[in-house]
Short mmCIF file of C-alpha atoms and ligand atoms in Angstrom, two decimals:
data_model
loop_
_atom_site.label_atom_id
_atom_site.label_comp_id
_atom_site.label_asym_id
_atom_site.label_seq_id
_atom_site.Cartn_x
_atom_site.Cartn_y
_atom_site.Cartn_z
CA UNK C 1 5.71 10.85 19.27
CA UNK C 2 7.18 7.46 19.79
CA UNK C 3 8.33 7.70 23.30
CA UNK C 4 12.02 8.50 23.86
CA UNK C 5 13.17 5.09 22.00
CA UNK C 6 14.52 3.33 25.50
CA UNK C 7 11.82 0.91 25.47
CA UNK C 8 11.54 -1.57 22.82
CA UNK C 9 8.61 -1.05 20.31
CA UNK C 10 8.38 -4.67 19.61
CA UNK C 11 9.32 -6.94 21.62
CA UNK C 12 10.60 -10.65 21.07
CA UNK C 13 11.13 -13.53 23.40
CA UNK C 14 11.81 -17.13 22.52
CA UNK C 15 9.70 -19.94 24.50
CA UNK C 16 10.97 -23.27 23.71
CA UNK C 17 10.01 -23.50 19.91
CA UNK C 18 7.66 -20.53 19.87
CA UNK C 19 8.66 -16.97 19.31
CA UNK C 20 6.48 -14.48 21.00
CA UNK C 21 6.26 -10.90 18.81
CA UNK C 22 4.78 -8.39 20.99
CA UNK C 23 3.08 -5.19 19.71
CA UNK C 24 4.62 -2.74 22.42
CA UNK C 25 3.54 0.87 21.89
CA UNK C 26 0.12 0.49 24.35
CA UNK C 27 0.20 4.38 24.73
CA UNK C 28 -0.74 4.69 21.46
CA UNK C 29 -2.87 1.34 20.96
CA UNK C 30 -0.06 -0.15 19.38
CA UNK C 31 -0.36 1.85 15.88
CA UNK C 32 1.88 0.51 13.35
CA UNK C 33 4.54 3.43 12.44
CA UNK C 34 7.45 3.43 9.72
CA UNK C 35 10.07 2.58 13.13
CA UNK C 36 7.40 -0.29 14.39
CA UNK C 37 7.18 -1.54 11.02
CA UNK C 38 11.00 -2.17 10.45
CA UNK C 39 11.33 -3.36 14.06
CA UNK C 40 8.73 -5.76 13.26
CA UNK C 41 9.84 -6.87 10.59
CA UNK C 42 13.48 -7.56 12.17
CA UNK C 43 11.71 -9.79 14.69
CA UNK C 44 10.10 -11.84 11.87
CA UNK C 45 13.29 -12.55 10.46
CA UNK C 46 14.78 -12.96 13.89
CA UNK C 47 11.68 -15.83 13.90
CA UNK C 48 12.46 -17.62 10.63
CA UNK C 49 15.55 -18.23 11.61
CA UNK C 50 15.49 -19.95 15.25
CA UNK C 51 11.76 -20.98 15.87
CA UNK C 52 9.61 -23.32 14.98
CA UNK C 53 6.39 -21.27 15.12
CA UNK C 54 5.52 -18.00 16.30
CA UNK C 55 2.59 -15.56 17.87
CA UNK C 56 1.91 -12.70 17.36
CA UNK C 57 0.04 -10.51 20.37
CA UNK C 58 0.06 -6.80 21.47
CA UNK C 59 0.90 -5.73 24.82
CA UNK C 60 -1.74 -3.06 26.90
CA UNK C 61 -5.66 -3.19 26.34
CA UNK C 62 -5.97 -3.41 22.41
CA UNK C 63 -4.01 -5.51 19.76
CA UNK C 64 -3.53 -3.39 16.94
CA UNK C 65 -5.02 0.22 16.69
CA UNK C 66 -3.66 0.03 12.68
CA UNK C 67 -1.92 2.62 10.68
CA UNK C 68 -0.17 5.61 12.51
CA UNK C 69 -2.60 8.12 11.19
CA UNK C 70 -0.40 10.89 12.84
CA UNK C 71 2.57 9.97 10.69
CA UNK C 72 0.46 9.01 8.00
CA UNK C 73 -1.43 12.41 7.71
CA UNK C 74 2.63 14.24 6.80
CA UNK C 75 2.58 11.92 3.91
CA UNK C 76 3.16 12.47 0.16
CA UNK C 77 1.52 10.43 -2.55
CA UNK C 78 4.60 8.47 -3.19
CA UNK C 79 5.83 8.59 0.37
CA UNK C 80 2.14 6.38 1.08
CA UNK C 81 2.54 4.30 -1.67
CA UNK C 82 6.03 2.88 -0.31
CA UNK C 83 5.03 2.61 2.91
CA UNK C 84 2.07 0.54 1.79
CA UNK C 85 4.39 -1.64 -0.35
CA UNK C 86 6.41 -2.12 2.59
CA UNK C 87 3.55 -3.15 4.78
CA UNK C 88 2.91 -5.55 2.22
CA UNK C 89 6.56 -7.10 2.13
CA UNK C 90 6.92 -7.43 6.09
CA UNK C 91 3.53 -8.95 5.87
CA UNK C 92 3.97 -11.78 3.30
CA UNK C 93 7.31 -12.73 4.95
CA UNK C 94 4.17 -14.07 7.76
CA UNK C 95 2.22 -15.30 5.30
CA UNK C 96 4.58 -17.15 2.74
CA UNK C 97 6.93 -17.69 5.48
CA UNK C 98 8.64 -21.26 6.54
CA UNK C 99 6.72 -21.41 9.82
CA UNK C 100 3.18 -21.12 11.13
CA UNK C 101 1.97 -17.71 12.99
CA UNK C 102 -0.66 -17.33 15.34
CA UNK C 103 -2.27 -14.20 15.74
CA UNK C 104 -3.75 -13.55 19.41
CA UNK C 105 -6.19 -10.82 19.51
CA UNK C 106 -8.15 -8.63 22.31
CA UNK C 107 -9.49 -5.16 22.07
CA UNK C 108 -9.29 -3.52 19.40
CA UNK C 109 -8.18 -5.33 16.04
CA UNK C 110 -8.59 -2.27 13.35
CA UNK C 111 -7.44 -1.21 10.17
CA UNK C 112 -3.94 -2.03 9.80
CA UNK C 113 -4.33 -4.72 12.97
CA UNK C 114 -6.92 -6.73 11.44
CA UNK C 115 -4.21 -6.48 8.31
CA UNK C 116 -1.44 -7.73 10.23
CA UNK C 117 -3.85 -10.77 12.00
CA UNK C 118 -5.17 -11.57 8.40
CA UNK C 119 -1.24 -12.01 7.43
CA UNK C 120 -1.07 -15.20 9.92
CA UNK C 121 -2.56 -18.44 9.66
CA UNK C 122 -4.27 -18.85 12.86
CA UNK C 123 -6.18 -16.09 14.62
CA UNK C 124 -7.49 -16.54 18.18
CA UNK C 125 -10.31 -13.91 19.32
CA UNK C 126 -10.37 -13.04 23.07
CA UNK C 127 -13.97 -11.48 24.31
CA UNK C 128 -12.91 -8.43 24.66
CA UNK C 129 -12.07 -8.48 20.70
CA UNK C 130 -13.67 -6.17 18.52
CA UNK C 131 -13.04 -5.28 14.74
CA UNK C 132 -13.17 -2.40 12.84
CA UNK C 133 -12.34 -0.92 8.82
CA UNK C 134 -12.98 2.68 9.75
CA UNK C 135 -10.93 3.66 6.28
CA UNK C 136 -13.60 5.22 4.74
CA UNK C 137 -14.03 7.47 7.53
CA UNK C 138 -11.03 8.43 7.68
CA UNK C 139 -10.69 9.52 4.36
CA UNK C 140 -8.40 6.67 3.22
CA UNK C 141 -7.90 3.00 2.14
CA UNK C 142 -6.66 -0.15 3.25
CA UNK C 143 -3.14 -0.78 2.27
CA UNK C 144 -1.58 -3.14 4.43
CA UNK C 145 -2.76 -6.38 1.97
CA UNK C 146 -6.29 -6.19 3.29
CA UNK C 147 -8.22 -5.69 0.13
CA UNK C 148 -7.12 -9.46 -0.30
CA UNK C 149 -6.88 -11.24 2.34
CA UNK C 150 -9.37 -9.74 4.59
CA UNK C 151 -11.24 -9.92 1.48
CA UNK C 152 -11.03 -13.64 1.36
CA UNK C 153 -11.65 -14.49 4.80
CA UNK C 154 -14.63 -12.78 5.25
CA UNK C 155 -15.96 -12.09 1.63
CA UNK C 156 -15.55 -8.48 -0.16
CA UNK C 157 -19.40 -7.65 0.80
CA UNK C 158 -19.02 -7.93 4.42
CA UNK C 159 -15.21 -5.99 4.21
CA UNK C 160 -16.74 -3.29 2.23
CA UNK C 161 -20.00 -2.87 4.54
CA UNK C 162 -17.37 -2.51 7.56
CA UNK C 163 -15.38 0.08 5.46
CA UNK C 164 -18.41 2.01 4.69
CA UNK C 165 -20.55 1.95 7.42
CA UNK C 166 -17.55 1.64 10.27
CA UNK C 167 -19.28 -1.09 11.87
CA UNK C 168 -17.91 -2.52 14.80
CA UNK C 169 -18.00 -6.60 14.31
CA UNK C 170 -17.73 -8.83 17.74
CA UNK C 171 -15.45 -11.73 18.47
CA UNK C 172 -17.94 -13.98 17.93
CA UNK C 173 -19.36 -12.21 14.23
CA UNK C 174 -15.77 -12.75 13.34
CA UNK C 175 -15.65 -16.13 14.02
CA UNK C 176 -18.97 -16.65 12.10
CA UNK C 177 -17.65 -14.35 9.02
CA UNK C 178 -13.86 -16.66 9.19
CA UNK C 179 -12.14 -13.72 10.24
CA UNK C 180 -10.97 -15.72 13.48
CA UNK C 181 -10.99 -19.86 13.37
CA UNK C 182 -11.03 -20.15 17.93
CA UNK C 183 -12.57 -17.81 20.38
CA UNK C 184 -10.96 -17.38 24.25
CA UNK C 185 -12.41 -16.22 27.46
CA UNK C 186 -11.50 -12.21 28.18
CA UNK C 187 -7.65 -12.35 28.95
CA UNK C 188 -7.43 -16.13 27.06
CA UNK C 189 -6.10 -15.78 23.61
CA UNK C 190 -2.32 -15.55 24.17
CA UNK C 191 -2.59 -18.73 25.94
CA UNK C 192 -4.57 -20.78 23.62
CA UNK C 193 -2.19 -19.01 20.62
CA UNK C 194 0.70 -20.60 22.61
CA UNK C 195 -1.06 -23.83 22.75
CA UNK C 196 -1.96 -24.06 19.30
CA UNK C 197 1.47 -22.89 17.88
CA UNK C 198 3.38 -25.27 20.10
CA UNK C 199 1.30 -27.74 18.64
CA UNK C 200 2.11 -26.71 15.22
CA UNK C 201 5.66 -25.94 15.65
CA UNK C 202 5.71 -30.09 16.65
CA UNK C 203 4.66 -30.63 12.92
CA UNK C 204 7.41 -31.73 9.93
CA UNK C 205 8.62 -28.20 8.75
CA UNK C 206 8.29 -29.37 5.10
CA UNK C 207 4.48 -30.06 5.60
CA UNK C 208 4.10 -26.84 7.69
CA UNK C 209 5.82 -25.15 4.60
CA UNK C 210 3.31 -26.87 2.42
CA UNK C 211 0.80 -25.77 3.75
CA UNK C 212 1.30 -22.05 4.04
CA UNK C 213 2.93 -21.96 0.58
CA UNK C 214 1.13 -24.63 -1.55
CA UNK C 215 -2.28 -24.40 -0.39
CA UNK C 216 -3.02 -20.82 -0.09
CA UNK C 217 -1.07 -20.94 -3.93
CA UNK C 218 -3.65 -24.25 -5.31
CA UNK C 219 -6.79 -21.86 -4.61
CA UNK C 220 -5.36 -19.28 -7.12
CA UNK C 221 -4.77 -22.08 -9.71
CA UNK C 222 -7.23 -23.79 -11.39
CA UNK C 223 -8.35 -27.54 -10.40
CA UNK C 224 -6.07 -29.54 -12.76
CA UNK C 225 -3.01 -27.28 -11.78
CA UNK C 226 -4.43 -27.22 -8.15
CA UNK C 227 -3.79 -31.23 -8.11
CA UNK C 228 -0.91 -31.39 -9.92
CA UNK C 229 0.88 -29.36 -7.57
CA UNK C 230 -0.69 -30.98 -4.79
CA UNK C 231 0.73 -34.14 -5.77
CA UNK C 232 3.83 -33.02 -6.17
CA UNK C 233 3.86 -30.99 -2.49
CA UNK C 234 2.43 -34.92 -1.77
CA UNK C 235 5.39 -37.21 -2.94
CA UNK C 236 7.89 -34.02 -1.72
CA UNK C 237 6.61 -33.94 1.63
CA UNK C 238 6.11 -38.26 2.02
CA UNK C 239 10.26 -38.37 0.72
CA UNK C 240 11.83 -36.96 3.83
CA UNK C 241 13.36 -38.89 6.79
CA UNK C 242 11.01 -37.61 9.04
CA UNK C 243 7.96 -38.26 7.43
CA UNK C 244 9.31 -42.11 7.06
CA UNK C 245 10.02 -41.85 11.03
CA UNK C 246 6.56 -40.13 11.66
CA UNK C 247 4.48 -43.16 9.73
CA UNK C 248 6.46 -45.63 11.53
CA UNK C 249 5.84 -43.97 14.59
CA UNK C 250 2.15 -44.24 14.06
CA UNK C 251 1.87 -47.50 12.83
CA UNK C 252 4.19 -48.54 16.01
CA UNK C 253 1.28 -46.85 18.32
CA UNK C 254 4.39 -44.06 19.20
CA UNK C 255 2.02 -41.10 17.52
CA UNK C 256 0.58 -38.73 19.40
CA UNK C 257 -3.35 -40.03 19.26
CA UNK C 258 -5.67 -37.46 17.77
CA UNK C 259 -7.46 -35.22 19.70
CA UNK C 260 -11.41 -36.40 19.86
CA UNK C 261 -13.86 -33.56 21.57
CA UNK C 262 -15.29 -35.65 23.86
CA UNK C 263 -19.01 -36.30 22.93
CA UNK C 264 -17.94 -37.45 19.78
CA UNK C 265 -19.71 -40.82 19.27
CA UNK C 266 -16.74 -43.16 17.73
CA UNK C 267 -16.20 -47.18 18.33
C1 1HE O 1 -3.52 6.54 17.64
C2 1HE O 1 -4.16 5.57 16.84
C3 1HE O 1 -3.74 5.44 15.49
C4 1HE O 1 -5.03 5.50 18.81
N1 1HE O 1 -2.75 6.26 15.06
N2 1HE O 1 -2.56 7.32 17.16
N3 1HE O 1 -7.11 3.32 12.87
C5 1HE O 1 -8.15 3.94 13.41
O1 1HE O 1 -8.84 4.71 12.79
C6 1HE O 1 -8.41 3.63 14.87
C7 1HE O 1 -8.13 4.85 15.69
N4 1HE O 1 -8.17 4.52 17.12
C8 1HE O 1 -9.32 4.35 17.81
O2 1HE O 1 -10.42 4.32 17.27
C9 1HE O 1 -9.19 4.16 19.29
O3 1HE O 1 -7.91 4.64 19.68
C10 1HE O 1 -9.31 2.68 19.76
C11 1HE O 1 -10.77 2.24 19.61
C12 1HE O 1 -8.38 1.77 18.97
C13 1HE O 1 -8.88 2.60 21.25
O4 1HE O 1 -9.65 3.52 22.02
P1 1HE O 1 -9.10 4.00 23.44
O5 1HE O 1 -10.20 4.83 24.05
O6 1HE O 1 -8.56 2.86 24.21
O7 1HE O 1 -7.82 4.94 23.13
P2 1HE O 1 -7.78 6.46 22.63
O8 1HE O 1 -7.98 7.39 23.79
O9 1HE O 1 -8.65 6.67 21.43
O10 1HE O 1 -6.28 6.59 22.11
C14 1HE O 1 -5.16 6.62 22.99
C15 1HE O 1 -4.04 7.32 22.27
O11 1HE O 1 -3.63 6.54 21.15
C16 1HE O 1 -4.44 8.67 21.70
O12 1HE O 1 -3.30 9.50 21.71
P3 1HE O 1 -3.08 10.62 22.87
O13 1HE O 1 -1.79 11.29 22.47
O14 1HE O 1 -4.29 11.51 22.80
O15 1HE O 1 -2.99 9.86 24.17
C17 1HE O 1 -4.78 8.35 20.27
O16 1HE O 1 -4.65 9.46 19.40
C18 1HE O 1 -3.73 7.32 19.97
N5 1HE O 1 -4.09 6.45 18.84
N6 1HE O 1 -5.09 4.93 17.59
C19 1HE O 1 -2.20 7.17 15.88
N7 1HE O 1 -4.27 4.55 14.66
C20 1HE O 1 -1.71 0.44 5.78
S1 1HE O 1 -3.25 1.10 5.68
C21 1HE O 1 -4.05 0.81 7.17
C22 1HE O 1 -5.16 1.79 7.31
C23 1HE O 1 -5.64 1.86 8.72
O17 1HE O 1 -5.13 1.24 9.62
S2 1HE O 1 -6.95 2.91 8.94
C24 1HE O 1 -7.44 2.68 10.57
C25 1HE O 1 -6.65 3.53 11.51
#
C-alpha cells in the first residue's frame, strides 16, 4: 500500500532558481511505484518549465530503495516491459533535459535509485551512502536505463559483479568507480547539491543545454563527427547575447573569478 494518498508522494518546492524533487514515500524507502513514477515525472516537467536547475533528494533515512517489488511481483510480461519503457522516458526527460540535475544521495541508493541518480548529471554521496544491484537476487533485471548508464559510469565489469554477487559498494568506492563525482559529511549532500546546482543554474542555458545534450551525444559519435558537432554547439553557443555580455564581463574584471582550492601553487 501507498498510504491513503493525502500526503504527497513527491514533493516539489521552488528555491530561487533551484527546484527541489523530493522522494517522499520513507515508509517504504522511497520505492519507485507506477503512482510515484507519474508524480515524478509531473514534477520534472513542472522543473523544465520554471527553474533553472534542479535536485533531486529523498526524504527519511534512504534515497531510493528502487523498484516497487510488491507491485512489481503482480506483473505480466508486457505489463513489465511498459513500465520499464516508462521508467526510461521519465528518466531521459533528466538526462536530455534543458537544465542540469543534481542527484543528492544518503542511505540506501539501490536498484532503481542508483537508476534514477545515474539519470542526473551531478551526484553527491553523503557517508551514510551505500549502493546496491541486488537484481540478480531477486530474480530480475535492471530496467530503469541502468544497463547503460550505470554501465558507463562505472564500467559493465564492476555493474555486473554488484548484480551478481549483491555487493554493497561505499560512498567513497563510488566515488573511486565515477558513480558519484563529490562526497558530503553524514547529513551533507542536499546542501552541497544545492550549492552546486545554484551554481549551475547561474550558467548560460544554451551552454548548460550543450552540455547535457551535445556531449553525452559526441561520445557515441565517432571523432570527426564528435568535432564537427562540437564546433557547431561552439559557434551556436558563442552567437547569443549573453555569451557576448558574459566575455565582456570577464574581460571588464565583472566575472565571477574561478574558484582555486587553496594550496594550489599559481602566480
Ligand atoms: C520495499 C522496498 C522495495 C523496502 N519495494 N517495498 N530493491 C531492493 O531489492 C531493495 C529492497 N530493500 C532493502 O534491501 C531494504 O529495504 C533497504 C536496505 C533499502 C532499507 O532497509 P531498512 O532496514 O531501512 O528497511 P526495511 O525494514 O527493509 O523496509 C521498510 C519497509 O519498506 C518494508 O515494508 P513493511 O511493510 O514491512 O514496513 C519493506 O518491505 C519496504 N521496502 N524496499 C517495496 N524496493 C526498473 S527495474 C529496477 C530494479 C530494481 O530496483 S531491483 C532492486 C529492488
Amino acid at each position: 500500500m501507498e498510504g491513503t494518498g493525502t500526503e504527497a508522494l513527491i514533493t516539489y518546492e521552488l528555491r530561487g532558481p533551484v527546484a527541489l524533487i523530493g522522494l517522499n514515500r520513507p515508509d517504504k524507502r522511497n520505492a519507485i511505484s507506477d503512482r510515484v513514477i507519474e508524480a515524478f515525472a509531473e514534477a520534472v516537467r513542472r522543473a523544465e518549465t520554471e527553474a533553472r536547475a534542479a535536485v533531486i533528494h529523498g526524504h527519511g533515512k534512504h534515497f531510493c530503495a528502487g523498484l516497487d517489488l510488491g507491485e512489481h511481483v503482480t506483473k505480466t510480461p508486457i505489463q513489465g516491459v511498459r513500465g520499464s519503457r516508462r521508467w526510461h522516458e521519465v528518466f531521459a526527460m533528466i538526462e536530455r533535459g534543458t537544465i542540469p540535475y543534481v542527484a543528492a544521495l544518503h542511505g540506501a541508493v539501490v536498484g532503481g535509485g542508483l537508476e534514477l541518480a545515474a539519470s542526473t548529471h551531478i551526484r553527491v554521496a553523503d557517508a551514510t551512502t551505500f549502493f546496491a544491484l541486488p537484481e540478480g537476487q531477486r530474480g530480475i533485471f535492471v530496467g530503469g536505463g541502468g544497463a547503460v548508464r550505470i554501465a558507463r559510469l562505472m564500467g559493465a565489469a564492476r555493474m555486473g559483479d554488484l548484480m551478481l554477487t549483491g555487493r554493497v559498494a561505499t560512498a567513497e568506492e563510488g566515488e573511486r568507480w565515477g558513480l558519484v563525482q563529490y562526497l558530503a559529511p553524514a547529513g551533507g549532500a542536499l546542501d552541497r547539491a544545492l550549492e552546486l546546482a545554484n551554481i549551475a543554474a547561474s550558467n548560460a542555458e544554451l551552454s548548460n543545454y550543450a552540455i547535457l545534450n551535445a556531449l553525452p551525444r559526441i561520445q557515441d559519435m565517432s571523432s570527426e563527427d564528435g568535432l564537427f558537432v562540437e564546433s557547431i554547439m561552439s559557434a551556436l553557443t558563442s552567437a547569443t547575447p549573453e555569451a557576448a555580455e558574459r566575455l565582456r564581463a570577464f574581460l571588464e574584471k565583472r566575472a565571477r573569478p574561478l574558484d582555486i582550492p587553496k594550496g594550489v601553487a599559481h602566480g
